[in-house]
Amino acid sequence: MIMRFNFEAVIFDLDGVLTDTAHYHFLAWKRLAESLDIAFDETANEDLKGIDRMGSLDLILGSTAHRYTHEQKCALAEEKNRYYQYLIATMSPNDLLPGALSALHLVKASKLKIGLASVSKNASTVLERLQITTMFDDIVDAATISKSKPDPEIFLTAASHLGIAPDRCLGVEDSIAGIRSIKSAGMTALGIGKSSILTEADKVITGLNLFSLHHLHSFESK
Ligand code: BG6
Ligand code: MG
């Protein structure tokens, strides 16, 4: 069914939506998993996308998690983060995904508010490297929230900071957990990636290069 919406805000995820840091997170977790003799591939990685650092580590450790003390887990998470930070050290505006900057400009030109909802503690660094910090009316990251996606807290906090009702917000996400967060916040979800993976999204496009004015006004809603 085609639904007409008058969105008043678009809230973007960062990793995997505006830039390909989702791949760097994957590489860093893969390196850690291999050092622990744990099998880890792109398919297993789908469940980690959008999940905070310690939650991701628990998913990787799985049934072996009880073998580690809290301090050991913190050290492993820190090791992953060091490698991740090494991978993002040379990022620049060239690392914006195709269509990302145009999508932000399109939303701004349409007089809608722009929010960012990322559970990453590195979000502000990545935004600075991409030189897009000032594009956002509000940024909600790991410092502001207590619950990781799929909890709706992060998208609800962004909507509340922007002063826009959740049902007037469009959330844009590349992760299964993120789409769940958007939907349980009562928002419309635009998935970035494969529709076979992001099955709970209202619509899925393969990248922001396909984002258009049309997505701000009408939607085939589930
Ligand atoms: C999310 C990523 O944006 O941030 C996850 O999708 C990542 O893969 C999470 O684990 C936390 O990131 P960080 O930078 O705080 O370790
Ligand atoms: Mg993401």
PDB file of C-alpha atoms and ligand atoms in Angstrom:
ATOM      1  CA  MET A   1       0.000   0.000   0.000  1.00  0.00           C
ATOM      2  CA  ILE A   2       1.343   3.438  -0.903  1.00  0.00           C
ATOM      3  CA  MET A   3       1.313   5.714   2.133  1.00  0.00           C
ATOM      4  CA  ARG A   4       1.790   9.465   1.988  1.00  0.00           C
ATOM      5  CA  PHE A   5       3.936  10.991   4.682  1.00  0.00           C
ATOM      6  CA  ASN A   6       4.962  14.452   5.551  1.00  0.00           C
ATOM      7  CA  PHE A   7       8.236  13.713   7.230  1.00  0.00           C
ATOM      8  CA  GLU A   8       9.677  16.536   9.281  1.00  0.00           C
ATOM      9  CA  ALA A   9      13.002  14.894  10.073  1.00  0.00           C
ATOM     10  CA  VAL A  10      15.367  12.280   8.726  1.00  0.00           C
ATOM     11  CA  ILE A  11      17.571  10.475  11.248  1.00  0.00           C
ATOM     12  CA  PHE A  12      20.606   8.768   9.738  1.00  0.00           C
ATOM     13  CA  ASP A  13      22.778   5.987  11.100  1.00  0.00           C
ATOM     14  CA  LEU A  14      26.474   6.560  10.394  1.00  0.00           C
ATOM     15  CA  ASP A  15      28.461   3.317  10.006  1.00  0.00           C
ATOM     16  CA  GLY A  16      27.457   1.604   6.757  1.00  0.00           C
ATOM     17  CA  VAL A  17      25.000   4.341   5.729  1.00  0.00           C
ATOM     18  CA  LEU A  18      27.021   7.523   5.243  1.00  0.00           C
ATOM     19  CA  THR A  19      30.444   5.866   5.091  1.00  0.00           C
ATOM     20  CA  ASP A  20      31.815   2.348   4.807  1.00  0.00           C
ATOM     21  CA  THR A  21      33.089   2.077   8.400  1.00  0.00           C
ATOM     22  CA  ALA A  22      30.840  -0.996   8.788  1.00  0.00           C
ATOM     23  CA  HIS A  23      33.524  -2.801   6.781  1.00  0.00           C
ATOM     24  CA  TYR A  24      36.285  -1.518   9.088  1.00  0.00           C
ATOM     25  CA  HIS A  25      34.315  -2.714  12.143  1.00  0.00           C
ATOM     26  CA  PHE A  26      34.041  -6.107  10.426  1.00  0.00           C
ATOM     27  CA  LEU A  27      37.779  -6.283   9.676  1.00  0.00           C
ATOM     28  CA  ALA A  28      38.673  -5.337  13.241  1.00  0.00           C
ATOM     29  CA  TRP A  29      36.302  -7.916  14.789  1.00  0.00           C
ATOM     30  CA  LYS A  30      37.500 -10.579  12.331  1.00  0.00           C
ATOM     31  CA  ARG A  31      41.112  -9.996  13.346  1.00  0.00           C
ATOM     32  CA  LEU A  32      40.203 -10.302  17.030  1.00  0.00           C
ATOM     33  CA  ALA A  33      38.031 -13.404  16.449  1.00  0.00           C
ATOM     34  CA  GLU A  34      40.826 -15.128  14.510  1.00  0.00           C
ATOM     35  CA  SER A  35      43.312 -14.401  17.297  1.00  0.00           C
ATOM     36  CA  LEU A  36      40.903 -16.272  19.610  1.00  0.00           C
ATOM     37  CA  ASP A  37      40.333 -19.139  17.122  1.00  0.00           C
ATOM     38  CA  ILE A  38      36.690 -18.178  16.668  1.00  0.00           C
ATOM     39  CA  ALA A  39      35.177 -18.464  13.181  1.00  0.00           C
ATOM     40  CA  PHE A  40      33.709 -15.175  11.980  1.00  0.00           C
ATOM     41  CA  ASP A  41      32.455 -14.156   8.556  1.00  0.00           C
ATOM     42  CA  GLU A  42      30.293 -11.540   6.789  1.00  0.00           C
ATOM     43  CA  THR A  43      27.115 -13.497   7.573  1.00  0.00           C
ATOM     44  CA  ALA A  44      27.841 -13.601  11.313  1.00  0.00           C
ATOM     45  CA  ASN A  45      28.775  -9.910  11.082  1.00  0.00           C
ATOM     46  CA  GLU A  46      25.218  -8.934  10.038  1.00  0.00           C
ATOM     47  CA  ASP A  47      24.028  -9.602  13.615  1.00  0.00           C
ATOM     48  CA  LEU A  48      26.726  -7.305  15.015  1.00  0.00           C
ATOM     49  CA  LYS A  49      25.898  -4.265  12.908  1.00  0.00           C
ATOM     50  CA  GLY A  50      24.317  -1.552  15.045  1.00  0.00           C
ATOM     51  CA  ILE A  51      25.230  -3.340  18.296  1.00  0.00           C
ATOM     52  CA  ASP A  52      27.510  -1.517  20.747  1.00  0.00           C
ATOM     53  CA  ARG A  53      31.109  -2.596  21.365  1.00  0.00           C
ATOM     54  CA  MET A  54      30.681  -4.827  24.426  1.00  0.00           C
ATOM     55  CA  GLY A  55      27.448  -6.315  23.060  1.00  0.00           C
ATOM     56  CA  SER A  56      29.269  -7.167  19.821  1.00  0.00           C
ATOM     57  CA  LEU A  57      32.098  -8.809  21.756  1.00  0.00           C
ATOM     58  CA  ASP A  58      29.605 -10.986  23.672  1.00  0.00           C
ATOM     59  CA  LEU A  59      28.045 -12.079  20.363  1.00  0.00           C
ATOM     60  CA  ILE A  60      31.476 -13.029  18.990  1.00  0.00           C
ATOM     61  CA  LEU A  61      32.509 -14.914  22.135  1.00  0.00           C
ATOM     62  CA  GLY A  62      29.133 -16.706  22.188  1.00  0.00           C
ATOM     63  CA  SER A  63      29.199 -19.783  24.388  1.00  0.00           C
ATOM     64  CA  THR A  64      32.850 -19.120  25.339  1.00  0.00           C
ATOM     65  CA  ALA A  65      32.000 -15.736  26.946  1.00  0.00           C
ATOM     66  CA  HIS A  66      31.943 -17.214  30.480  1.00  0.00           C
ATOM     67  CA  ARG A  67      35.651 -18.082  30.172  1.00  0.00           C
ATOM     68  CA  TYR A  68      36.614 -14.400  30.328  1.00  0.00           C
ATOM     69  CA  THR A  69      36.547 -11.995  33.263  1.00  0.00           C
ATOM     70  CA  HIS A  70      35.061  -8.544  32.805  1.00  0.00           C
ATOM     71  CA  GLU A  71      38.582  -7.074  32.752  1.00  0.00           C
ATOM     72  CA  GLN A  72      39.683  -9.524  30.037  1.00  0.00           C
ATOM     73  CA  LYS A  73      36.627  -8.641  27.947  1.00  0.00           C
ATOM     74  CA  CYS A  74      37.394  -4.935  28.303  1.00  0.00           C
ATOM     75  CA  ALA A  75      40.953  -5.609  27.139  1.00  0.00           C
ATOM     76  CA  LEU A  76      39.694  -7.536  24.083  1.00  0.00           C
ATOM     77  CA  ALA A  77      37.230  -4.756  23.206  1.00  0.00           C
ATOM     78  CA  GLU A  78      40.028  -2.206  23.589  1.00  0.00           C
ATOM     79  CA  GLU A  79      42.282  -4.265  21.301  1.00  0.00           C
ATOM     80  CA  LYS A  80      39.549  -4.339  18.629  1.00  0.00           C
ATOM     81  CA  ASN A  81      39.055  -0.599  19.019  1.00  0.00           C
ATOM     82  CA  ARG A  82      42.761   0.159  18.617  1.00  0.00           C
ATOM     83  CA  TYR A  83      42.807  -1.647  15.279  1.00  0.00           C
ATOM     84  CA  TYR A  84      39.531   0.017  14.237  1.00  0.00           C
ATOM     85  CA  GLN A  85      41.002   3.427  15.061  1.00  0.00           C
ATOM     86  CA  TYR A  86      44.085   2.570  13.034  1.00  0.00           C
ATOM     87  CA  LEU A  87      41.815   1.706  10.069  1.00  0.00           C
ATOM     88  CA  ILE A  88      39.856   4.985  10.293  1.00  0.00           C
ATOM     89  CA  ALA A  89      42.918   7.166  10.910  1.00  0.00           C
ATOM     90  CA  THR A  90      43.289   8.211   7.287  1.00  0.00           C
ATOM     91  CA  MET A  91      39.599   8.772   6.532  1.00  0.00           C
ATOM     92  CA  SER A  92      38.643  11.944   4.670  1.00  0.00           C
ATOM     93  CA  PRO A  93      35.585  13.378   2.863  1.00  0.00           C
ATOM     94  CA  ASN A  94      36.514  10.992   0.021  1.00  0.00           C
ATOM     95  CA  ASP A  95      35.216   8.192   2.233  1.00  0.00           C
ATOM     96  CA  LEU A  96      31.619   9.388   2.149  1.00  0.00           C
ATOM     97  CA  LEU A  97      29.574   6.706   0.378  1.00  0.00           C
ATOM     98  CA  PRO A  98      28.157   7.644  -3.055  1.00  0.00           C
ATOM     99  CA  GLY A  99      25.076   9.822  -2.631  1.00  0.00           C
ATOM    100  CA  ALA A 100      25.592  10.431   1.097  1.00  0.00           C
ATOM    101  CA  LEU A 101      26.434  14.128   0.859  1.00  0.00           C
ATOM    102  CA  SER A 102      23.724  14.767  -1.754  1.00  0.00           C
ATOM    103  CA  ALA A 103      21.160  13.025   0.482  1.00  0.00           C
ATOM    104  CA  LEU A 104      22.071  15.299   3.416  1.00  0.00           C
ATOM    105  CA  HIS A 105      21.833  18.376   1.174  1.00  0.00           C
ATOM    106  CA  LEU A 106      18.502  17.203  -0.259  1.00  0.00           C
ATOM    107  CA  VAL A 107      17.009  16.800   3.238  1.00  0.00           C
ATOM    108  CA  LYS A 108      18.313  20.226   4.266  1.00  0.00           C
ATOM    109  CA  ALA A 109      17.037  21.891   1.086  1.00  0.00           C
ATOM    110  CA  SER A 110      13.619  20.311   1.768  1.00  0.00           C
ATOM    111  CA  LYS A 111      13.625  22.140   5.147  1.00  0.00           C
ATOM    112  CA  LEU A 112      13.541  18.921   7.152  1.00  0.00           C
ATOM    113  CA  LYS A 113      15.627  18.440  10.297  1.00  0.00           C
ATOM    114  CA  ILE A 114      18.606  16.095  10.137  1.00  0.00           C
ATOM    115  CA  GLY A 115      19.578  13.834  13.021  1.00  0.00           C
ATOM    116  CA  LEU A 116      22.332  11.292  13.539  1.00  0.00           C
ATOM    117  CA  ALA A 117      21.816   8.125  15.606  1.00  0.00           C
ATOM    118  CA  SER A 118      24.992   6.080  16.062  1.00  0.00           C
ATOM    119  CA  VAL A 119      25.890   3.807  18.986  1.00  0.00           C
ATOM    120  CA  SER A 120      29.588   4.226  18.133  1.00  0.00           C
ATOM    121  CA  LYS A 121      31.944   5.893  20.606  1.00  0.00           C
ATOM    122  CA  ASN A 122      33.985   6.871  17.539  1.00  0.00           C
ATOM    123  CA  ALA A 123      31.084   8.640  15.804  1.00  0.00           C
ATOM    124  CA  SER A 124      32.261  12.202  16.454  1.00  0.00           C
ATOM    125  CA  THR A 125      35.768  11.374  15.150  1.00  0.00           C
ATOM    126  CA  VAL A 126      34.358   9.820  11.975  1.00  0.00           C
ATOM    127  CA  LEU A 127      32.001  12.790  11.408  1.00  0.00           C
ATOM    128  CA  GLU A 128      34.937  15.185  11.808  1.00  0.00           C
ATOM    129  CA  ARG A 129      37.067  13.216   9.337  1.00  0.00           C
ATOM    130  CA  LEU A 130      34.208  13.215   6.838  1.00  0.00           C
ATOM    131  CA  GLN A 131      33.720  16.949   7.519  1.00  0.00           C
ATOM    132  CA  ILE A 132      29.944  16.640   7.902  1.00  0.00           C
ATOM    133  CA  THR A 133      29.467  17.397  11.639  1.00  0.00           C
ATOM    134  CA  THR A 134      27.772  20.743  10.944  1.00  0.00           C
ATOM    135  CA  MET A 135      25.180  19.160   8.627  1.00  0.00           C
ATOM    136  CA  PHE A 136      23.309  17.722  11.631  1.00  0.00           C
ATOM    137  CA  ASP A 137      20.744  19.519  13.767  1.00  0.00           C
ATOM    138  CA  ASP A 138      21.313  16.906  16.445  1.00  0.00           C
ATOM    139  CA  ILE A 139      23.785  14.088  17.055  1.00  0.00           C
ATOM    140  CA  VAL A 140      22.975  11.211  19.406  1.00  0.00           C
ATOM    141  CA  ASP A 141      25.838   8.802  20.025  1.00  0.00           C
ATOM    142  CA  ALA A 142      27.038   6.321  22.647  1.00  0.00           C
ATOM    143  CA  ALA A 143      27.682   9.129  25.143  1.00  0.00           C
ATOM    144  CA  THR A 144      23.987  10.108  25.256  1.00  0.00           C
ATOM    145  CA  ILE A 145      22.217   6.766  25.479  1.00  0.00           C
ATOM    146  CA  SER A 146      22.249   3.750  27.776  1.00  0.00           C
ATOM    147  CA  LYS A 147      20.742   1.072  25.526  1.00  0.00           C
ATOM    148  CA  SER A 148      22.149  -0.145  22.205  1.00  0.00           C
ATOM    149  CA  LYS A 149      20.018  -0.720  19.106  1.00  0.00           C
ATOM    150  CA  PRO A 150      17.632  -2.604  18.697  1.00  0.00           C
ATOM    151  CA  ASP A 151      16.224  -0.673  21.669  1.00  0.00           C
ATOM    152  CA  PRO A 152      14.341   2.397  20.347  1.00  0.00           C
ATOM    153  CA  GLU A 153      16.066   4.741  22.847  1.00  0.00           C
ATOM    154  CA  ILE A 154      18.579   6.211  20.391  1.00  0.00           C
ATOM    155  CA  PHE A 155      16.039   7.131  17.688  1.00  0.00           C
ATOM    156  CA  LEU A 156      13.506   8.370  20.255  1.00  0.00           C
ATOM    157  CA  THR A 157      16.187  10.551  21.860  1.00  0.00           C
ATOM    158  CA  ALA A 158      17.126  12.024  18.475  1.00  0.00           C
ATOM    159  CA  ALA A 159      13.457  12.763  17.670  1.00  0.00           C
ATOM    160  CA  SER A 160      12.921  14.362  21.060  1.00  0.00           C
ATOM    161  CA  HIS A 161      16.060  16.541  20.716  1.00  0.00           C
ATOM    162  CA  LEU A 162      14.856  17.613  17.263  1.00  0.00           C
ATOM    163  CA  GLY A 163      11.371  18.317  18.656  1.00  0.00           C
ATOM    164  CA  ILE A 164       9.680  16.135  16.037  1.00  0.00           C
ATOM    165  CA  ALA A 165       7.091  13.400  16.731  1.00  0.00           C
ATOM    166  CA  PRO A 166       8.436   9.889  15.945  1.00  0.00           C
ATOM    167  CA  ASP A 167       5.746   9.224  13.336  1.00  0.00           C
ATOM    168  CA  ARG A 168       7.038  12.240  11.398  1.00  0.00           C
ATOM    169  CA  CYS A 169      10.588  10.835  11.317  1.00  0.00           C
ATOM    170  CA  LEU A 170      12.247   8.714   8.658  1.00  0.00           C
ATOM    171  CA  GLY A 171      15.089   6.540  10.005  1.00  0.00           C
ATOM    172  CA  VAL A 172      17.848   5.376   7.658  1.00  0.00           C
ATOM    173  CA  GLU A 173      19.806   2.251   8.616  1.00  0.00           C
ATOM    174  CA  ASP A 174      21.980  -0.555   7.250  1.00  0.00           C
ATOM    175  CA  SER A 175      21.564  -2.969  10.157  1.00  0.00           C
ATOM    176  CA  ILE A 176      18.883  -5.415  11.267  1.00  0.00           C
ATOM    177  CA  ALA A 177      19.173  -4.092  14.845  1.00  0.00           C
ATOM    178  CA  GLY A 178      18.891  -0.504  13.604  1.00  0.00           C
ATOM    179  CA  ILE A 179      15.751  -1.164  11.551  1.00  0.00           C
ATOM    180  CA  ARG A 180      14.186  -2.777  14.648  1.00  0.00           C
ATOM    181  CA  SER A 181      15.143   0.276  16.703  1.00  0.00           C
ATOM    182  CA  ILE A 182      13.475   2.601  14.162  1.00  0.00           C
ATOM    183  CA  LYS A 183      10.322   0.517  13.878  1.00  0.00           C
ATOM    184  CA  SER A 184       9.907   0.102  17.631  1.00  0.00           C
ATOM    185  CA  ALA A 185      10.333   3.884  17.960  1.00  0.00           C
ATOM    186  CA  GLY A 186       7.224   4.201  15.755  1.00  0.00           C
ATOM    187  CA  MET A 187       9.126   5.662  12.788  1.00  0.00           C
ATOM    188  CA  THR A 188       9.309   4.708   9.111  1.00  0.00           C
ATOM    189  CA  ALA A 189      12.435   2.718   8.216  1.00  0.00           C
ATOM    190  CA  LEU A 190      14.482   3.078   5.067  1.00  0.00           C
ATOM    191  CA  GLY A 191      17.000   0.252   4.811  1.00  0.00           C
ATOM    192  CA  ILE A 192      20.341   0.605   3.060  1.00  0.00           C
ATOM    193  CA  GLY A 193      21.545  -2.745   1.767  1.00  0.00           C
ATOM    194  CA  LYS A 194      19.801  -5.953   0.744  1.00  0.00           C
ATOM    195  CA  SER A 195      16.033  -6.450   1.138  1.00  0.00           C
ATOM    196  CA  SER A 196      16.701 -10.157   1.814  1.00  0.00           C
ATOM    197  CA  ILE A 197      18.550  -9.099   4.997  1.00  0.00           C
ATOM    198  CA  LEU A 198      16.639  -5.958   6.045  1.00  0.00           C
ATOM    199  CA  THR A 199      13.262  -7.689   5.904  1.00  0.00           C
ATOM    200  CA  GLU A 200      11.617  -5.459   8.552  1.00  0.00           C
ATOM    201  CA  ALA A 201      12.342  -2.180   6.743  1.00  0.00           C
ATOM    202  CA  ASP A 202       9.482  -0.304   5.031  1.00  0.00           C
ATOM    203  CA  LYS A 203      11.668   0.092   1.969  1.00  0.00           C
ATOM    204  CA  VAL A 204      15.217  -0.907   1.064  1.00  0.00           C
ATOM    205  CA  ILE A 205      17.588   0.732  -1.395  1.00  0.00           C
ATOM    206  CA  THR A 206      21.117  -0.462  -2.103  1.00  0.00           C
ATOM    207  CA  GLY A 207      22.713   2.888  -1.323  1.00  0.00           C
ATOM    208  CA  LEU A 208      22.047   6.582  -0.741  1.00  0.00           C
ATOM    209  CA  ASN A 209      22.911   7.181  -4.410  1.00  0.00           C
ATOM    210  CA  LEU A 210      19.300   6.027  -4.961  1.00  0.00           C
ATOM    211  CA  PHE A 211      17.843   8.345  -2.301  1.00  0.00           C
ATOM    212  CA  SER A 212      15.467  10.916  -3.769  1.00  0.00           C
ATOM    213  CA  LEU A 213      12.797  13.476  -2.919  1.00  0.00           C
ATOM    214  CA  HIS A 214      10.270  10.712  -3.412  1.00  0.00           C
ATOM    215  CA  HIS A 215      11.474   9.012  -0.189  1.00  0.00           C
ATOM    216  CA  LEU A 216      10.588  12.133   1.784  1.00  0.00           C
ATOM    217  CA  HIS A 217       6.942  12.119   0.711  1.00  0.00           C
ATOM    218  CA  SER A 218       5.543   8.719  -0.157  1.00  0.00           C
ATOM    219  CA  PHE A 219       6.324   5.247   0.974  1.00  0.00           C
ATOM    220  CA  GLU A 220       5.080   1.774   0.422  1.00  0.00           C
ATOM    221  CA  SER A 221       4.590   0.984   4.085  1.00  0.00           C
ATOM    222  CA  LYS A 222       4.433  -2.443   5.784  1.00  0.00           C
TER     223      LYS A 222
HETATM  224  C1  BG6 B   1      27.829   0.801  15.290  1.00  0.00           C
HETATM  225  C2  BG6 B   1      28.368  -0.277  14.385  1.00  0.00           C
HETATM  226  O1  BG6 B   1      27.560   1.949  14.544  1.00  0.00           O
HETATM  227  O2  BG6 B   1      28.775   1.128  16.312  1.00  0.00           O
HETATM  228  C3  BG6 B   1      28.812  -1.479  15.214  1.00  0.00           C
HETATM  229  O3  BG6 B   1      27.352  -0.672  13.493  1.00  0.00           O
HETATM  230  C4  BG6 B   1      29.805  -1.043  16.281  1.00  0.00           C
HETATM  231  O4  BG6 B   1      29.417  -2.409  14.335  1.00  0.00           O
HETATM  232  C5  BG6 B   1      29.147   0.031  17.148  1.00  0.00           C
HETATM  233  O5  BG6 B   1      30.161  -2.146  17.111  1.00  0.00           O
HETATM  234  C6  BG6 B   1      30.050   0.535  18.274  1.00  0.00           C
HETATM  235  O6  BG6 B   1      31.156   1.194  17.728  1.00  0.00           O
HETATM  236  P1  BG6 B   1      32.425   1.662  18.569  1.00  0.00           P
HETATM  237  O7  BG6 B   1      33.134   2.599  17.614  1.00  0.00           O
HETATM  238  O8  BG6 B   1      31.916   2.361  19.803  1.00  0.00           O
HETATM  239  O9  BG6 B   1      33.197   0.451  18.914  1.00  0.00           O
HETATM  240 MG    MG B   2      25.190   1.013  10.600  1.00  0.00          MG
END
